[in-house]
Tab-separated table of C-alpha atoms in Angstrom:
chain	number	residue	atom	x	y	z
E	1	MET	CA	225.490	-1.682	-1.487
E	2	LEU	CA	226.543	-5.321	-1.644
E	3	THR	CA	226.370	-7.150	-4.976
E	4	LEU	CA	226.419	-10.940	-4.745
E	5	ILE	CA	227.170	-13.188	-7.718
E	6	GLN	CA	225.918	-16.707	-7.003
E	7	ALA	CA	228.093	-19.418	-8.525
E	8	ARG	CA	228.803	-23.124	-8.365
E	9	ARG	CA	230.705	-25.654	-10.451
E	10	GLY	CA	227.972	-28.271	-10.563
E	11	SER	CA	225.707	-28.138	-13.622
E	12	SER	CA	224.008	-31.070	-15.291
E	13	ARG	CA	223.802	-29.323	-18.680
E	14	LEU	CA	227.203	-27.618	-18.790
E	15	PRO	CA	229.496	-28.759	-15.951
E	16	ASP	CA	231.857	-26.142	-14.480
E	17	LYS	CA	230.625	-23.484	-16.905
E	18	VAL	CA	231.960	-20.726	-14.639
E	19	SER	CA	235.514	-21.905	-15.369
E	20	LEU	CA	235.218	-21.949	-19.168
E	21	ASP	CA	237.713	-19.731	-20.962
E	22	LEU	CA	236.739	-16.303	-22.278
E	23	VAL	CA	239.679	-14.642	-24.047
E	24	GLY	CA	242.221	-15.887	-21.541
E	25	ARG	CA	240.345	-15.764	-18.260
E	26	PRO	CA	237.648	-17.912	-16.597
E	27	LEU	CA	234.047	-16.967	-17.405
E	28	LEU	CA	233.280	-16.123	-13.771
E	29	VAL	CA	236.238	-13.755	-13.592
E	30	ARG	CA	235.122	-12.019	-16.774
E	31	GLN	CA	231.642	-11.556	-15.312
E	32	VAL	CA	233.007	-10.165	-12.051
E	33	GLU	CA	235.056	-7.696	-14.102
E	34	ARG	CA	231.905	-6.486	-15.847
E	35	VAL	CA	229.910	-6.181	-12.621
E	36	GLN	CA	232.760	-4.222	-11.037
E	37	GLN	CA	232.564	-1.761	-13.939
E	38	ALA	CA	229.126	-0.684	-12.672
E	39	ARG	CA	229.516	2.509	-10.656
E	40	LEU	CA	226.781	1.609	-8.177
E	41	ALA	CA	227.540	-2.070	-7.579
E	42	GLY	CA	229.408	-1.300	-4.352
E	43	ARG	CA	231.152	-4.262	-2.783
E	44	VAL	CA	231.145	-7.204	-5.201
E	45	ALA	CA	231.512	-10.772	-3.948
E	46	VAL	CA	230.973	-14.294	-5.210
E	47	ILE	CA	228.832	-16.592	-3.091
E	48	THR	CA	229.357	-20.292	-3.658
E	49	THR	CA	228.617	-23.489	-1.740
E	50	THR	CA	230.397	-25.321	1.049
E	51	GLU	CA	230.540	-28.464	-1.112
E	52	PRO	CA	234.077	-29.835	-1.626
E	53	SER	CA	233.429	-29.714	-5.386
E	54	ASP	CA	233.393	-25.918	-5.117
E	55	ASP	CA	236.807	-25.707	-3.431
E	56	PRO	CA	238.449	-24.953	-6.823
E	57	LEU	CA	235.946	-22.135	-7.399
E	58	ALA	CA	236.806	-20.559	-4.040
E	59	GLU	CA	240.499	-20.925	-4.863
E	60	LEU	CA	239.896	-19.297	-8.251
E	61	CYS	CA	238.312	-16.296	-6.557
E	62	GLN	CA	241.248	-16.002	-4.169
E	63	GLN	CA	243.673	-16.229	-7.077
E	64	TYR	CA	242.028	-13.225	-8.762
E	65	GLY	CA	241.460	-11.230	-5.572
E	66	ILE	CA	237.687	-11.701	-5.597
E	67	GLU	CA	235.895	-11.828	-2.254
E	68	VAL	CA	234.053	-15.093	-1.704
E	69	PHE	CA	231.521	-16.439	0.793
E	70	ARG	CA	230.476	-20.073	1.063
E	71	GLY	CA	227.051	-21.225	2.194
E	72	SER	CA	224.164	-23.590	1.554
E	73	ALA	CA	224.213	-25.515	-1.720
E	74	LEU	CA	220.445	-25.723	-2.184
E	75	ASP	CA	219.033	-22.889	-0.053
E	76	LEU	CA	220.107	-19.850	-2.076
E	77	LEU	CA	217.930	-17.582	0.031
E	78	ASP	CA	219.898	-18.595	3.100
E	79	ARG	CA	223.184	-18.221	1.214
E	80	HIS	CA	222.349	-14.626	0.254
E	81	TYR	CA	221.149	-13.767	3.748
E	82	GLN	CA	224.170	-15.291	5.482
E	83	ALA	CA	226.486	-13.539	3.023
E	84	ALA	CA	224.881	-10.188	3.818
E	85	LEU	CA	225.469	-10.843	7.508
E	86	HIS	CA	229.047	-11.949	6.823
E	87	PHE	CA	229.879	-8.787	4.879
E	88	GLY	CA	228.024	-6.540	7.319
E	89	GLU	CA	225.507	-5.182	4.793
E	90	THR	CA	222.410	-3.805	6.497
E	91	GLU	CA	220.895	-1.707	3.687
E	92	GLY	CA	220.855	-2.974	0.095
E	93	VAL	CA	221.678	-6.388	-1.354
E	94	VAL	CA	221.904	-7.114	-5.081
E	95	LYS	CA	221.503	-10.577	-6.625
E	96	ILE	CA	223.126	-11.395	-9.965
E	97	PRO	CA	223.502	-15.000	-11.179
E	98	SER	CA	226.858	-16.216	-12.508
E	99	ASP	CA	225.347	-17.214	-15.849
E	100	CYS	CA	225.367	-13.604	-17.092
E	101	PRO	CA	228.920	-13.009	-18.425
E	102	LEU	CA	227.649	-10.463	-20.976
E	103	ILE	CA	225.758	-8.361	-18.436
E	104	ASP	CA	225.954	-4.656	-19.247
E	105	PRO	CA	227.323	-2.525	-16.358
E	106	ALA	CA	225.117	0.352	-17.561
E	107	ILE	CA	222.009	-1.799	-17.018
E	108	ILE	CA	223.197	-2.649	-13.504
E	109	ASP	CA	223.613	1.065	-12.846
E	110	LYS	CA	220.183	1.862	-14.245
E	111	VAL	CA	218.448	-0.591	-11.894
E	112	LEU	CA	220.570	0.336	-8.871
E	113	GLY	CA	220.249	4.027	-9.683
E	114	PHE	CA	216.466	3.716	-9.546
E	115	PHE	CA	216.743	1.757	-6.291
E	116	ALA	CA	218.944	4.500	-4.795
E	117	ASP	CA	216.880	7.420	-6.115
E	118	THR	CA	213.695	5.959	-4.617
E	119	LYS	CA	215.310	4.850	-1.357
E	120	GLY	CA	212.669	3.995	1.218
E	121	GLN	CA	209.884	3.644	-1.361
E	122	TYR	CA	210.499	0.052	-2.515
E	123	ASP	CA	211.502	-3.221	-0.898
E	124	PHE	CA	212.481	-4.930	-4.152
E	125	VAL	CA	213.518	-3.535	-7.546
E	126	SER	CA	214.472	-5.625	-10.569
E	127	ASN	CA	214.436	-5.625	-14.362
E	128	LEU	CA	212.770	-9.035	-14.601
E	129	HIS	CA	209.068	-8.572	-13.804
E	130	PRO	CA	208.394	-8.276	-16.628
E	131	ALA	CA	211.756	-8.684	-18.338
E	132	THR	CA	212.531	-6.589	-21.424
E	133	TYR	CA	216.334	-6.643	-21.778
E	134	PRO	CA	218.051	-9.565	-23.532
E	135	ASP	CA	218.132	-12.588	-21.229
E	136	GLY	CA	221.354	-12.486	-19.207
E	137	ASN	CA	221.112	-8.927	-17.857
E	138	ASP	CA	219.448	-9.947	-14.575
E	139	VAL	CA	219.607	-7.438	-11.720
E	140	GLU	CA	217.569	-7.775	-8.527
E	141	ALA	CA	217.987	-5.345	-5.625
E	142	MET	CA	216.353	-5.652	-2.237
E	143	THR	CA	216.557	-4.044	1.162
E	144	PHE	CA	218.251	-6.093	3.831
E	145	ALA	CA	215.046	-5.912	5.864
E	146	ALA	CA	213.075	-7.492	3.009
E	147	LEU	CA	215.734	-10.163	2.519
E	148	GLU	CA	215.566	-10.996	6.211
E	149	THR	CA	211.770	-11.258	6.066
E	150	ALA	CA	211.952	-13.623	3.098
E	151	TRP	CA	214.694	-15.665	4.773
E	152	ARG	CA	212.565	-16.021	7.894
E	153	GLU	CA	209.197	-16.729	6.253
E	154	ALA	CA	209.689	-18.333	2.817
E	155	ARG	CA	208.743	-22.002	2.910
E	156	ARG	CA	208.295	-23.333	-0.629
E	157	PRO	CA	211.368	-25.063	-2.121
E	158	LEU	CA	211.370	-22.794	-5.188
E	159	GLU	CA	211.403	-19.730	-2.907
E	160	ARG	CA	214.474	-21.037	-1.085
E	161	GLU	CA	216.254	-22.260	-4.227
E	162	HIS	CA	215.688	-19.159	-6.378
E	163	THR	CA	216.076	-16.552	-3.588
E	164	THR	CA	213.628	-13.882	-4.737
E	165	PRO	CA	210.245	-15.410	-5.756
E	166	PHE	CA	208.895	-14.740	-2.261
E	167	PHE	CA	209.006	-11.022	-3.109
E	168	TRP	CA	207.364	-10.940	-6.497
E	169	GLU	CA	204.896	-13.693	-5.623
E	170	ASN	CA	203.630	-11.583	-2.686
E	171	PRO	CA	202.939	-8.105	-4.131
E	172	ASP	CA	200.505	-7.404	-1.298
E	173	ARG	CA	203.315	-7.710	1.224
E	174	PHE	CA	206.228	-6.013	-0.531
E	175	ARG	CA	206.606	-2.729	-2.386
E	176	LEU	CA	207.810	-3.786	-5.822
E	177	ALA	CA	209.195	-1.864	-8.797
E	178	ASN	CA	210.437	-2.893	-12.232
E	179	VAL	CA	212.904	-1.171	-14.551
E	180	THR	CA	212.243	-1.641	-18.268
E	181	TRP	CA	214.472	-1.072	-21.291
E	182	GLU	CA	214.207	2.588	-22.223
E	183	THR	CA	213.985	1.738	-25.937
E	184	GLY	CA	210.512	0.289	-25.442
E	185	LEU	CA	211.740	-2.943	-27.021
E	186	ASP	CA	211.370	-6.390	-25.493
E	187	TYR	CA	214.211	-8.779	-26.372
E	188	SER	CA	213.762	-11.020	-23.321
E	189	MET	CA	212.434	-13.926	-25.382
E	190	SER	CA	214.392	-13.325	-28.602
E	191	HIS	CA	217.984	-12.623	-27.504
E	192	ARG	CA	219.819	-14.994	-25.182
E	193	PHE	CA	223.018	-13.729	-23.505
E	194	THR	CA	222.953	-16.209	-20.616
E	195	ILE	CA	224.814	-19.535	-20.348
E	196	ASP	CA	223.267	-22.893	-19.564
E	197	TYR	CA	224.050	-25.066	-22.601
E	198	PRO	CA	227.113	-25.673	-24.818
E	199	ALA	CA	225.572	-23.548	-27.594
E	200	ASP	CA	225.354	-20.621	-25.156
E	201	TYR	CA	229.084	-20.877	-24.512
E	202	GLU	CA	229.805	-20.856	-28.247
E	203	PHE	CA	227.700	-17.691	-28.575
E	204	ILE	CA	229.266	-15.891	-25.612
E	205	LYS	CA	232.780	-16.948	-26.629
E	206	ALA	CA	232.212	-15.584	-30.141
E	207	VAL	CA	230.941	-12.250	-28.761
E	208	TYR	CA	233.942	-11.884	-26.458
E	209	GLU	CA	236.414	-12.765	-29.190
E	210	ALA	CA	234.822	-10.220	-31.518
E	211	LEU	CA	234.488	-7.320	-29.068
E	212	HIS	CA	236.677	-7.694	-25.989
E	213	PRO	CA	240.173	-7.301	-27.532
E	214	ALA	CA	239.354	-3.814	-28.831
E	215	ASN	CA	237.056	-2.710	-25.985
E	216	SER	CA	236.890	-4.573	-22.671
E	217	HIS	CA	234.008	-2.288	-21.652
E	218	PHE	CA	231.741	-3.290	-24.547
E	219	GLY	CA	228.035	-2.957	-23.749
E	220	LEU	CA	224.597	-3.996	-24.930
E	221	ASP	CA	224.560	-1.693	-27.956
E	222	ASP	CA	227.932	-3.057	-29.088
E	223	ILE	CA	226.630	-6.622	-28.845
E	224	LEU	CA	223.424	-5.836	-30.754
E	225	THR	CA	225.404	-4.071	-33.497
E	226	LEU	CA	227.690	-7.091	-33.762
E	227	LEU	CA	224.731	-9.461	-34.064
E	228	LYS	CA	223.289	-7.425	-36.927
E	229	GLN	CA	226.648	-7.594	-38.694
E	230	ARG	CA	227.191	-11.262	-37.821
E	231	PRO	CA	223.885	-13.141	-37.941
E	232	ASP	CA	225.919	-16.339	-37.776
E	233	ILE	CA	226.814	-15.500	-34.167
E	234	TYR	CA	223.197	-14.746	-33.263
E	235	ALA	CA	222.208	-18.109	-34.746
E	236	LEU	CA	224.559	-20.077	-32.464
E	237	ASN	CA	222.007	-20.240	-29.616
E	238	ALA	CA	218.936	-18.575	-31.147
E	239	ASP	CA	216.861	-21.735	-30.750
E	240	LEU	CA	217.362	-21.508	-26.965
E	241	ALA	CA	215.998	-17.956	-26.644
E	242	GLY	CA	213.180	-17.932	-24.100
E	243	VAL	CA	214.257	-21.131	-22.328
E	244	ASN	CA	214.525	-20.417	-18.593
E	245	TRP	CA	213.856	-21.958	-15.194
E	246	TYR	CA	210.263	-20.688	-15.099
E	247	ARG	CA	209.168	-23.536	-17.382
E	248	ASN	CA	209.735	-26.025	-14.562
E	249	HIS	CA	207.511	-24.163	-12.101
E	250	LEU	CA	204.560	-22.789	-14.085
E	251	ASP	CA	202.152	-24.742	-11.912
E	252	GLU	CA	203.613	-23.108	-8.789
E	253	LEU	CA	204.246	-19.512	-9.872
E	254	LYS	CA	201.261	-17.176	-9.700
E	255	THR	CA	202.935	-14.243	-11.452
E	256	VAL	CA	204.619	-15.949	-14.421
E	257	SER	CA	202.744	-16.871	-17.606
E	258	THR	CA	203.515	-19.313	-20.393
E	259	GLU	CA	204.451	-16.342	-22.603
E	260	GLN	CA	207.500	-15.723	-20.389
E	261	THR	CA	209.160	-19.081	-20.970
E	262	LYS	CA	209.420	-21.931	-23.440
E	263	GLU	CA	210.526	-25.558	-23.504
E	264	LYS	CA	213.809	-26.732	-24.957
E	265	PHE	CA	212.988	-28.818	-28.012
E	266	ASN	CA	216.286	-30.545	-28.739
């Protein structure tokens, strides 16, 4: 298994968010640490761009002993495919975005465990269609064969930029499966653990400062317990819950409804 964390320094809303400090280390490094805690993640690497602006990110990875591959800035589908070729992965490839520094390793293992236990039955397995976990626990696993098909045939810009829509937008062509939160709850639109705005950083920073010093392996349950005890932390980015990239492509996506996204109002 090859787990790829896509990252870049450029961001119009929160520039160089991957380098922001989380209890003494860069945010990207903290996320890699959490992904590496997953038993089934296999080889973990960061994939960034060939843009000169991402030279410091590649150097950061080298500094912390993190494997890194550099590819297309805008064609994320190509970047994932070329990275799989580079690392010699011919079976399973996992996509995790770098804006998930609170991702729970146990959730990664649940999705990848299902993918492994049903090997040969599905081309694409994720926990996003529909999503039920708090936003920021994104795990998408695909066979290399499916990735190669998408790389060869996907044409629409959003399919190239976001890597995986070609799978879940073509359920007649690919065998798809979704892993839901075993609690039966759906916090995907009410709890935001991802980072895209300054308020998200304040939230994530507060969670790390509260939990990480005592337990660097803190998980989803620990975070939810903290938020019940500290509603002030939950409130830091609560107004952003439900804001995601879908809102910009509702007229193009066949399988995403308005109930799965919302506009940012401030």
